[in-house]
PDB file of C-alpha atoms in Angstrom:
ATOM      1  CA  MET A 233      41.692   2.278 101.145  1.00 84.00           C
ATOM      2  CA  ASP A 234      42.138   6.064 100.887  1.00 95.00           C
ATOM      3  CA  LYS A 235      44.283   6.864 103.923  1.00 97.00           C
ATOM      4  CA  VAL A 236      44.788  10.584 103.271  1.00 97.00           C
ATOM      5  CA  VAL A 237      43.851  12.930 106.118  1.00 97.00           C
ATOM      6  CA  ALA A 238      43.359  16.658 105.839  1.00 96.00           C
ATOM      7  CA  SER A 239      46.153  17.970 108.063  1.00 97.00           C
ATOM      8  CA  ALA A 240      48.997  17.046 110.353  1.00 97.00           C
ATOM      9  CA  ALA A 241      46.888  18.168 113.302  1.00 97.00           C
ATOM     10  CA  ALA A 242      44.108  15.758 112.323  1.00 97.00           C
ATOM     11  CA  ALA A 243      46.618  12.960 111.779  1.00 97.00           C
ATOM     12  CA  VAL A 244      47.982  13.134 115.354  1.00 98.00           C
ATOM     13  CA  ALA A 245      44.751  14.134 117.106  1.00 97.00           C
ATOM     14  CA  ASP A 246      44.450  10.807 118.959  1.00 96.00           C
ATOM     15  CA  VAL A 247      48.059  10.708 120.194  1.00 97.00           C
ATOM     16  CA  GLN A 248      47.385  10.812 123.906  1.00 95.00           C
ATOM     17  CA  ALA A 249      49.624  11.687 126.853  1.00 96.00           C
ATOM     18  CA  GLY A 250      51.906   8.792 127.750  1.00 96.00           C
ATOM     19  CA  ALA A 251      52.073   7.427 124.198  1.00 98.00           C
ATOM     20  CA  VAL A 252      55.146   5.649 122.820  1.00 98.00           C
ATOM     21  CA  LEU A 253      56.346   7.043 119.484  1.00 98.00           C
ATOM     22  CA  ALA A 254      58.762   5.501 116.974  1.00 98.00           C
ATOM     23  CA  VAL A 255      60.089   8.435 114.960  1.00 97.00           C
ATOM     24  CA  GLY A 256      61.999   8.252 111.691  1.00 97.00           C
ATOM     25  CA  GLY A 257      64.988  10.374 110.801  1.00 94.00           C
ATOM     26  CA  PHE A 258      68.729  10.532 111.287  1.00 91.00           C
ATOM     27  CA  GLY A 259      69.992  13.830 112.625  1.00 86.00           C
ATOM     28  CA  LEU A 260      67.796  16.232 110.665  1.00 88.00           C
ATOM     29  CA  CYS A 261      67.476  14.010 107.576  1.00 91.00           C
ATOM     30  CA  GLY A 262      64.073  12.462 106.920  1.00 93.00           C
ATOM     31  CA  VAL A 263      62.495  13.853 110.087  1.00 95.00           C
ATOM     32  CA  PRO A 264      58.672  14.198 110.195  1.00 96.00           C
ATOM     33  CA  PHE A 265      58.834  17.874 111.182  1.00 95.00           C
ATOM     34  CA  ALA A 266      55.174  18.645 110.452  1.00 96.00           C
ATOM     35  CA  LEU A 267      53.894  15.805 112.640  1.00 97.00           C
ATOM     36  CA  ILE A 268      56.249  16.765 115.468  1.00 96.00           C
ATOM     37  CA  ASP A 269      55.144  20.401 115.264  1.00 95.00           C
ATOM     38  CA  ALA A 270      51.508  19.292 115.330  1.00 97.00           C
ATOM     39  CA  LEU A 271      52.159  17.319 118.517  1.00 97.00           C
ATOM     40  CA  LEU A 272      53.819  20.381 120.022  1.00 96.00           C
ATOM     41  CA  GLU A 273      50.827  22.535 119.140  1.00 96.00           C
ATOM     42  CA  GLN A 274      48.446  19.904 120.443  1.00 95.00           C
ATOM     43  CA  GLY A 275      50.165  19.839 123.827  1.00 95.00           C
ATOM     44  CA  THR A 276      50.665  16.066 124.099  1.00 95.00           C
ATOM     45  CA  ASP A 277      53.089  15.257 126.925  1.00 96.00           C
ATOM     46  CA  ASP A 278      54.616  12.425 128.979  1.00 97.00           C
ATOM     47  CA  LEU A 279      55.833  10.876 125.738  1.00 97.00           C
ATOM     48  CA  THR A 280      58.324   8.061 125.222  1.00 97.00           C
ATOM     49  CA  THR A 281      60.209   8.400 121.938  1.00 97.00           C
ATOM     50  CA  ILE A 282      62.173   5.751 120.051  1.00 97.00           C
ATOM     51  CA  SER A 283      64.547   7.328 117.550  1.00 96.00           C
ATOM     52  CA  ASN A 284      68.138   7.190 116.410  1.00 94.00           C
ATOM     53  CA  ASN A 285      68.744  10.538 118.087  1.00 89.00           C
ATOM     54  CA  CYS A 286      66.307  12.691 120.002  1.00 88.00           C
ATOM     55  CA  GLY A 287      66.605  15.649 117.677  1.00 82.00           C
ATOM     56  CA  VAL A 288      69.139  18.435 118.069  1.00 79.00           C
ATOM     57  CA  ASP A 289      68.874  21.607 120.119  1.00 76.00           C
ATOM     58  CA  ASP A 290      65.423  23.074 119.454  1.00 77.00           C
ATOM     59  CA  GLN A 291      64.909  21.223 116.163  1.00 85.00           C
ATOM     60  CA  ALA A 292      63.066  18.013 115.255  1.00 90.00           C
ATOM     61  CA  LEU A 293      62.257  16.133 118.485  1.00 93.00           C
ATOM     62  CA  GLY A 294      64.254  18.840 120.239  1.00 91.00           C
ATOM     63  CA  VAL A 295      61.190  21.110 120.150  1.00 93.00           C
ATOM     64  CA  LEU A 296      59.282  18.595 122.262  1.00 95.00           C
ATOM     65  CA  LEU A 297      62.249  18.317 124.619  1.00 93.00           C
ATOM     66  CA  TYR A 298      62.422  22.063 125.170  1.00 92.00           C
ATOM     67  CA  ALA A 299      58.682  22.082 125.857  1.00 94.00           C
ATOM     68  CA  GLY A 300      59.070  19.330 128.483  1.00 93.00           C
ATOM     69  CA  ARG A 301      56.896  16.860 126.587  1.00 96.00           C
ATOM     70  CA  ILE A 302      59.233  13.819 126.507  1.00 96.00           C
ATOM     71  CA  ARG A 303      59.546  11.619 129.599  1.00 96.00           C
ATOM     72  CA  LYS A 304      61.855   8.965 128.166  1.00 97.00           C
ATOM     73  CA  THR A 305      63.847   8.344 125.025  1.00 96.00           C
ATOM     74  CA  ILE A 306      65.231   5.109 123.592  1.00 97.00           C
ATOM     75  CA  SER A 307      68.032   6.247 121.315  1.00 95.00           C
ATOM     76  CA  SER A 308      71.441   5.463 119.909  1.00 94.00           C
ATOM     77  CA  PHE A 309      73.107   8.887 119.853  1.00 89.00           C
ATOM     78  CA  VAL A 310      72.185  11.761 122.161  1.00 84.00           C
ATOM     79  CA  GLY A 311      75.413  13.767 122.088  1.00 79.00           C
ATOM     80  CA  GLY A 312      74.110  16.466 119.750  1.00 75.00           C
ATOM     81  CA  ASN A 313      71.463  17.761 122.144  1.00 83.00           C
ATOM     82  CA  LYS A 314      72.488  19.887 125.121  1.00 87.00           C
ATOM     83  CA  GLU A 315      68.936  20.122 126.456  1.00 90.00           C
ATOM     84  CA  LEU A 316      68.626  16.348 126.536  1.00 91.00           C
ATOM     85  CA  ALA A 317      71.875  16.128 128.504  1.00 91.00           C
ATOM     86  CA  ARG A 318      70.590  18.712 130.996  1.00 92.00           C
ATOM     87  CA  LEU A 319      67.248  16.963 131.495  1.00 93.00           C
ATOM     88  CA  TYR A 320      68.921  13.542 131.759  1.00 94.00           C
ATOM     89  CA  LEU A 321      71.587  14.567 134.293  1.00 93.00           C
ATOM     90  CA  THR A 322      69.118  16.465 136.480  1.00 94.00           C
ATOM     91  CA  GLY A 323      66.641  13.605 136.797  1.00 94.00           C
ATOM     92  CA  GLN A 324      63.945  15.053 134.560  1.00 94.00           C
ATOM     93  CA  MET A 325      64.187  12.446 131.814  1.00 95.00           C
ATOM     94  CA  GLU A 326      65.002   8.765 131.328  1.00 97.00           C
ATOM     95  CA  VAL A 327      67.426   7.699 128.614  1.00 96.00           C
ATOM     96  CA  GLU A 328      67.835   4.134 127.352  1.00 97.00           C
ATOM     97  CA  LEU A 329      70.954   3.937 125.190  1.00 95.00           C
ATOM     98  CA  THR A 330      71.084   1.248 122.509  1.00 96.00           C
ATOM     99  CA  PRO A 331      73.765   0.541 119.874  1.00 96.00           C
ATOM    100  CA  GLN A 332      72.664   1.944 116.529  1.00 96.00           C
ATOM    101  CA  GLY A 333      72.480  -1.321 114.601  1.00 96.00           C
ATOM    102  CA  THR A 334      70.763  -3.015 117.527  1.00 97.00           C
ATOM    103  CA  LEU A 335      68.192  -0.208 117.671  1.00 97.00           C
ATOM    104  CA  ALA A 336      67.462  -0.663 113.971  1.00 97.00           C
ATOM    105  CA  GLU A 337      67.022  -4.412 114.369  1.00 98.00           C
ATOM    106  CA  ARG A 338      64.870  -4.031 117.495  1.00 98.00           C
ATOM    107  CA  LEU A 339      62.469  -1.862 115.487  1.00 98.00           C
ATOM    108  CA  ARG A 340      62.532  -4.193 112.482  1.00 97.00           C
ATOM    109  CA  ALA A 341      61.920  -7.202 114.725  1.00 98.00           C
ATOM    110  CA  GLY A 342      58.999  -5.438 116.368  1.00 97.00           C
ATOM    111  CA  GLY A 343      57.446  -4.760 112.981  1.00 97.00           C
ATOM    112  CA  ALA A 344      58.019  -8.352 111.865  1.00 96.00           C
ATOM    113  CA  GLY A 345      56.507  -9.883 115.002  1.00 97.00           C
ATOM    114  CA  ILE A 346      59.824 -11.273 116.268  1.00 98.00           C
ATOM    115  CA  PRO A 347      59.954 -10.832 120.058  1.00 98.00           C
ATOM    116  CA  ALA A 348      63.737 -11.015 120.524  1.00 98.00           C
ATOM    117  CA  PHE A 349      67.007 -11.880 118.785  1.00 98.00           C
ATOM    118  CA  TYR A 350      70.664 -12.536 119.564  1.00 98.00           C
ATOM    119  CA  THR A 351      73.466 -10.229 118.432  1.00 98.00           C
ATOM    120  CA  PRO A 352      77.206 -10.099 119.144  1.00 98.00           C
ATOM    121  CA  THR A 353      77.046  -6.312 119.513  1.00 97.00           C
ATOM    122  CA  GLY A 354      77.593  -5.287 123.124  1.00 97.00           C
ATOM    123  CA  VAL A 355      78.963  -8.565 124.474  1.00 97.00           C
ATOM    124  CA  GLY A 356      81.495  -7.880 127.204  1.00 96.00           C
ATOM    125  CA  THR A 357      80.312  -4.293 127.705  1.00 97.00           C
ATOM    126  CA  LEU A 358      77.764  -2.529 129.898  1.00 97.00           C
ATOM    127  CA  VAL A 359      75.233  -3.105 127.100  1.00 96.00           C
ATOM    128  CA  ALA A 360      75.177  -6.793 128.045  1.00 97.00           C
ATOM    129  CA  ASP A 361      76.417  -6.656 131.635  1.00 97.00           C
ATOM    130  CA  GLY A 362      74.094  -3.856 132.739  1.00 96.00           C
ATOM    131  CA  GLY A 363      74.909  -0.701 134.624  1.00 96.00           C
ATOM    132  CA  ILE A 364      74.289   2.030 132.040  1.00 96.00           C
ATOM    133  CA  PRO A 365      72.577   4.944 133.843  1.00 96.00           C
ATOM    134  CA  ILE A 366      68.941   5.279 132.803  1.00 96.00           C
ATOM    135  CA  ARG A 367      67.794   7.821 135.356  1.00 96.00           C
ATOM    136  CA  TYR A 368      69.444  10.313 137.703  1.00 96.00           C
ATOM    137  CA  ASP A 369      67.963  12.263 140.587  1.00 95.00           C
ATOM    138  CA  ALA A 370      67.977  16.043 140.855  1.00 93.00           C
ATOM    139  CA  ASP A 371      71.383  15.948 142.579  1.00 93.00           C
ATOM    140  CA  GLY A 372      73.035  13.983 139.789  1.00 92.00           C
ATOM    141  CA  ASN A 373      73.050  10.614 141.533  1.00 96.00           C
ATOM    142  CA  VAL A 374      72.283   7.488 139.499  1.00 96.00           C
ATOM    143  CA  VAL A 375      69.014   5.970 140.704  1.00 96.00           C
ATOM    144  CA  GLU A 376      68.310   3.456 137.913  1.00 97.00           C
ATOM    145  CA  THR A 377      70.608   1.517 135.606  1.00 97.00           C
ATOM    146  CA  SER A 378      70.155  -0.955 132.769  1.00 97.00           C
ATOM    147  CA  ARG A 379      69.783  -4.593 133.778  1.00 96.00           C
ATOM    148  CA  PRO A 380      72.048  -7.455 132.718  1.00 97.00           C
ATOM    149  CA  LYS A 381      70.913  -9.298 129.591  1.00 98.00           C
ATOM    150  CA  GLU A 382      71.026 -12.963 128.732  1.00 98.00           C
ATOM    151  CA  VAL A 383      74.207 -14.033 126.931  1.00 98.00           C
ATOM    152  CA  ARG A 384      74.465 -17.359 125.068  1.00 98.00           C
ATOM    153  CA  GLU A 385      77.116 -19.054 123.015  1.00 98.00           C
ATOM    154  CA  PHE A 386      76.528 -20.162 119.421  1.00 98.00           C
ATOM    155  CA  ASP A 387      79.295 -21.876 117.425  1.00 97.00           C
ATOM    156  CA  GLY A 388      81.914 -20.683 119.878  1.00 97.00           C
ATOM    157  CA  GLN A 389      80.828 -17.021 119.882  1.00 97.00           C
ATOM    158  CA  GLN A 390      78.847 -15.164 122.530  1.00 98.00           C
ATOM    159  CA  TYR A 391      75.667 -13.275 121.715  1.00 98.00           C
ATOM    160  CA  VAL A 392      73.469 -11.006 123.823  1.00 98.00           C
ATOM    161  CA  LEU A 393      69.669 -11.258 123.768  1.00 98.00           C
ATOM    162  CA  GLU A 394      67.913  -8.069 122.690  1.00 98.00           C
ATOM    163  CA  THR A 395      64.147  -7.577 122.772  1.00 98.00           C
ATOM    164  CA  ALA A 396      62.046  -6.089 119.995  1.00 98.00           C
ATOM    165  CA  LEU A 397      60.588  -2.581 120.087  1.00 98.00           C
ATOM    166  CA  THR A 398      57.048  -1.577 119.179  1.00 98.00           C
ATOM    167  CA  ALA A 399      55.292   1.764 119.571  1.00 98.00           C
ATOM    168  CA  ASP A 400      51.771   3.082 119.861  1.00 98.00           C
ATOM    169  CA  PHE A 401      52.449   5.353 116.887  1.00 98.00           C
ATOM    170  CA  GLY A 402      55.065   5.457 114.137  1.00 98.00           C
ATOM    171  CA  LEU A 403      55.826   8.881 112.650  1.00 98.00           C
ATOM    172  CA  VAL A 404      57.663   8.978 109.310  1.00 98.00           C
ATOM    173  CA  HIS A 405      58.554  11.382 106.500  1.00 97.00           C
ATOM    174  CA  ALA A 406      58.544  10.277 102.859  1.00 97.00           C
ATOM    175  CA  LEU A 407      59.199  12.028  99.585  1.00 97.00           C
ATOM    176  CA  LYS A 408      56.259  10.311  97.877  1.00 97.00           C
ATOM    177  CA  GLY A 409      53.277   8.325  99.016  1.00 98.00           C
ATOM    178  CA  ASP A 410      50.070   7.115  97.427  1.00 97.00           C
ATOM    179  CA  ARG A 411      46.563   7.089  98.832  1.00 97.00           C
ATOM    180  CA  GLN A 412      46.948   3.495  99.997  1.00 97.00           C
ATOM    181  CA  GLY A 413      49.977   4.359 102.124  1.00 98.00           C
ATOM    182  CA  ASN A 414      52.777   2.959  99.977  1.00 98.00           C
ATOM    183  CA  LEU A 415      55.846   5.117 100.610  1.00 98.00           C
ATOM    184  CA  TYR A 416      59.033   6.090  98.789  1.00 98.00           C
ATOM    185  CA  PHE A 417      61.885   7.636 100.805  1.00 97.00           C
ATOM    186  CA  HIS A 418      64.482   9.802  99.080  1.00 95.00           C
ATOM    187  CA  GLU A 419      68.032   8.483  99.313  1.00 93.00           C
ATOM    188  CA  SER A 420      69.476   8.820 102.852  1.00 93.00           C
ATOM    189  CA  ALA A 421      66.089   9.927 104.229  1.00 93.00           C
ATOM    190  CA  ARG A 422      65.265   6.240 104.058  1.00 94.00           C
ATOM    191  CA  ASN A 423      67.382   5.748 107.242  1.00 95.00           C
ATOM    192  CA  PHE A 424      65.146   4.800 110.210  1.00 96.00           C
ATOM    193  CA  ASN A 425      61.856   5.715 108.535  1.00 97.00           C
ATOM    194  CA  PRO A 426      60.827   2.255 107.237  1.00 97.00           C
ATOM    195  CA  LEU A 427      61.761   0.702 110.585  1.00 97.00           C
ATOM    196  CA  ALA A 428      59.807   3.257 112.622  1.00 98.00           C
ATOM    197  CA  GLY A 429      56.863   2.761 110.283  1.00 98.00           C
ATOM    198  CA  MET A 430      56.969  -1.016 110.731  1.00 97.00           C
ATOM    199  CA  ALA A 431      57.155  -0.786 114.528  1.00 98.00           C
ATOM    200  CA  GLY A 432      54.175   1.531 115.011  1.00 98.00           C
ATOM    201  CA  ARG A 433      50.783  -0.012 115.779  1.00 98.00           C
ATOM    202  CA  ILE A 434      49.366   3.078 114.062  1.00 98.00           C
ATOM    203  CA  THR A 435      51.732   4.619 111.530  1.00 98.00           C
ATOM    204  CA  ILE A 436      51.315   8.170 110.272  1.00 98.00           C
ATOM    205  CA  ALA A 437      53.249   9.285 107.204  1.00 98.00           C
ATOM    206  CA  GLU A 438      53.819  12.851 106.116  1.00 98.00           C
ATOM    207  CA  VAL A 439      54.638  13.002 102.400  1.00 98.00           C
ATOM    208  CA  GLU A 440      55.970  15.772 100.223  1.00 97.00           C
ATOM    209  CA  GLU A 441      54.109  14.537  97.157  1.00 97.00           C
ATOM    210  CA  LEU A 442      50.905  12.507  96.901  1.00 97.00           C
ATOM    211  CA  VAL A 443      50.614  10.156  93.920  1.00 97.00           C
ATOM    212  CA  GLU A 444      47.886   7.808  92.834  1.00 96.00           C
ATOM    213  CA  PRO A 445      47.966   4.033  93.476  1.00 95.00           C
ATOM    214  CA  GLY A 446      50.051   2.399  90.770  1.00 95.00           C
ATOM    215  CA  ASP A 447      52.250   5.442  90.147  1.00 97.00           C
ATOM    216  CA  LEU A 448      54.998   4.043  92.362  1.00 97.00           C
ATOM    217  CA  ARG A 449      56.885   1.150  90.836  1.00 96.00           C
ATOM    218  CA  PRO A 450      56.831  -1.923  93.099  1.00 96.00           C
ATOM    219  CA  GLU A 451      60.617  -1.783  93.470  1.00 96.00           C
ATOM    220  CA  ASP A 452      60.345   1.849  94.660  1.00 97.00           C
ATOM    221  CA  VAL A 453      57.995   1.043  97.524  1.00 98.00           C
ATOM    222  CA  HIS A 454      60.254   1.174 100.596  1.00 98.00           C
ATOM    223  CA  LEU A 455      57.406   0.783 103.083  1.00 98.00           C
ATOM    224  CA  PRO A 456      54.255  -1.033 101.913  1.00 97.00           C
ATOM    225  CA  GLY A 457      50.884   0.486 102.680  1.00 97.00           C
ATOM    226  CA  VAL A 458      49.981  -2.463 104.905  1.00 97.00           C
ATOM    227  CA  TYR A 459      52.109  -0.790 107.582  1.00 97.00           C
ATOM    228  CA  VAL A 460      50.690   2.714 107.092  1.00 98.00           C
ATOM    229  CA  ASP A 461      47.400   3.945 108.508  1.00 98.00           C
ATOM    230  CA  ARG A 462      47.361   7.665 107.675  1.00 98.00           C
ATOM    231  CA  VAL A 463      48.929   9.880 105.040  1.00 98.00           C
ATOM    232  CA  VAL A 464      49.126  13.670 105.236  1.00 98.00           C
ATOM    233  CA  VAL A 465      50.511  15.865 102.460  1.00 97.00           C
ATOM    234  CA  VAL A 466      52.945  18.500 103.745  1.00 95.00           C
ATOM    235  CA  GLY A 467      54.554  19.641 100.487  1.00 92.00           C
ATOM    236  CA  ALA A 468      58.230  20.308  99.933  1.00 86.00           C
ATOM    237  CA  GLU A 469      59.911  21.534 103.098  1.00 72.00           C
ATOM    238  CA  ASN A 470      63.013  23.561 103.726  1.00 71.00           C
ATOM    239  CA  LYS A 471      65.629  21.044 104.803  1.00 76.00           C
ATOM    240  CA  PRO A 472      67.652  22.349 107.761  1.00 76.00           C
ATOM    241  CA  ILE A 473      71.322  21.445 107.911  1.00 75.00           C
ATOM    242  CA  GLU A 474      72.498  20.041 111.212  1.00 74.00           C
ATOM    243  CA  LYS A 475      76.153  21.054 110.888  1.00 74.00           C
ATOM    244  CA  ARG A 476      77.067  23.295 107.977  1.00 78.00           C
ATOM    245  CA  THR A 477      80.656  22.673 106.921  1.00 82.00           C
ATOM    246  CA  THR A 478      82.272  24.510 104.036  1.00 83.00           C
ATOM    247  CA  ARG A 479      85.763  25.037 102.692  1.00 83.00           C
ATOM    248  CA  PRO A 480      87.265  28.034 100.906  1.00 80.00           C
ATOM    249  CA  ARG A 481      86.859  28.031  97.145  1.00 74.00           C
ATOM    250  CA  THR A 482      90.277  27.717  95.521  1.00 73.00           C
ATOM    251  CA  ASP A 483      89.113  28.366  91.970  1.00 62.00           C
ATOM    252  CA  ARG A 484      89.507  32.105  91.326  1.00 60.00           C
ATOM    253  CA  SER A 485      87.678  32.074  88.006  1.00 57.00           C
ATOM    254  CA  ASP A 486      84.242  33.527  87.525  1.00 57.00           C
ATOM    255  CA  THR A 487      82.917  30.196  86.292  1.00 54.00           C
ATOM    256  CA  PRO A 488      81.338  28.104  89.084  1.00 52.00           C
ATOM    257  CA  ALA A 489      82.488  24.543  89.469  1.00 51.00           C
ATOM    258  CA  ALA A 490      80.241  21.930  87.875  1.00 50.00           C
ATOM    259  CA  ALA A 491      78.195  19.841  90.293  1.00 48.00           C
ATOM    260  CA  GLY A 492      80.258  17.120  91.870  1.00 48.00           C
ATOM    261  CA  GLU A 493      83.609  18.493  90.603  1.00 47.00           C
ATOM    262  CA  GLU A 494      86.389  19.981  92.695  1.00 45.00           C
ATOM    263  CA  ALA A 495      86.724  23.728  92.387  1.00 44.00           C
ATOM    264  CA  THR A 496      90.482  23.662  91.852  1.00 43.00           C
ATOM    265  CA  PRO A 497      92.689  24.910  89.006  1.00 42.00           C
ATOM    266  CA  ARG A 498      93.750  22.362  86.433  1.00 38.00           C
TER     267      ARG A 498
END
């Protein structure tokens, strides 16, 4: 039951060219940076990634993009990555756009063994009717678009049929994990990580802290070890900030504002 492996490189050693990866994270929060960097170092290419967003410029999955390793992405938001836009619009990459909530449910359904489900999201739009560009040619002409999806009516409301998503490998980042693969995600880093972990046929978890079985309270287990195949300890990482936004301090005193309080005069 001990699922700990020695290094990130060892954990992803069998990720072959052409593999489909479900990758946790939202922006730069909860991203399995060490596993992604190990794939970059390993040289794995022709990858299909399933993620909320395909990284940002030269960070997270963006490092694989810049190296030309990703052939297709299934994502919700791709607007924060200029390199993805360039590859997409010049015919070097396929992009399947999916509404964010639908993407989450497609991953959850895949992990739960549910092949498809109906949702009202996207009815009456190109999501249901088809026609969203998936692939361009080198001259910027659309050569492949999304296909129409089945729409049915239930209790007077229309719903579109969406299929589940599974992946060859799920890559996730957790704050804590035990040797049996039970994982705890810290606050908003929980995002797509449990879903990506459920959807992977082989799920690899990088954890900041390794604990012993039983140290995690049952209610703190966000992804049970039954879904996790490998655990690699990466230690505490520097957390990059996607968009740093600050405002001028209005308190002129030498005393810093207490955490969570406004720095304004009373």
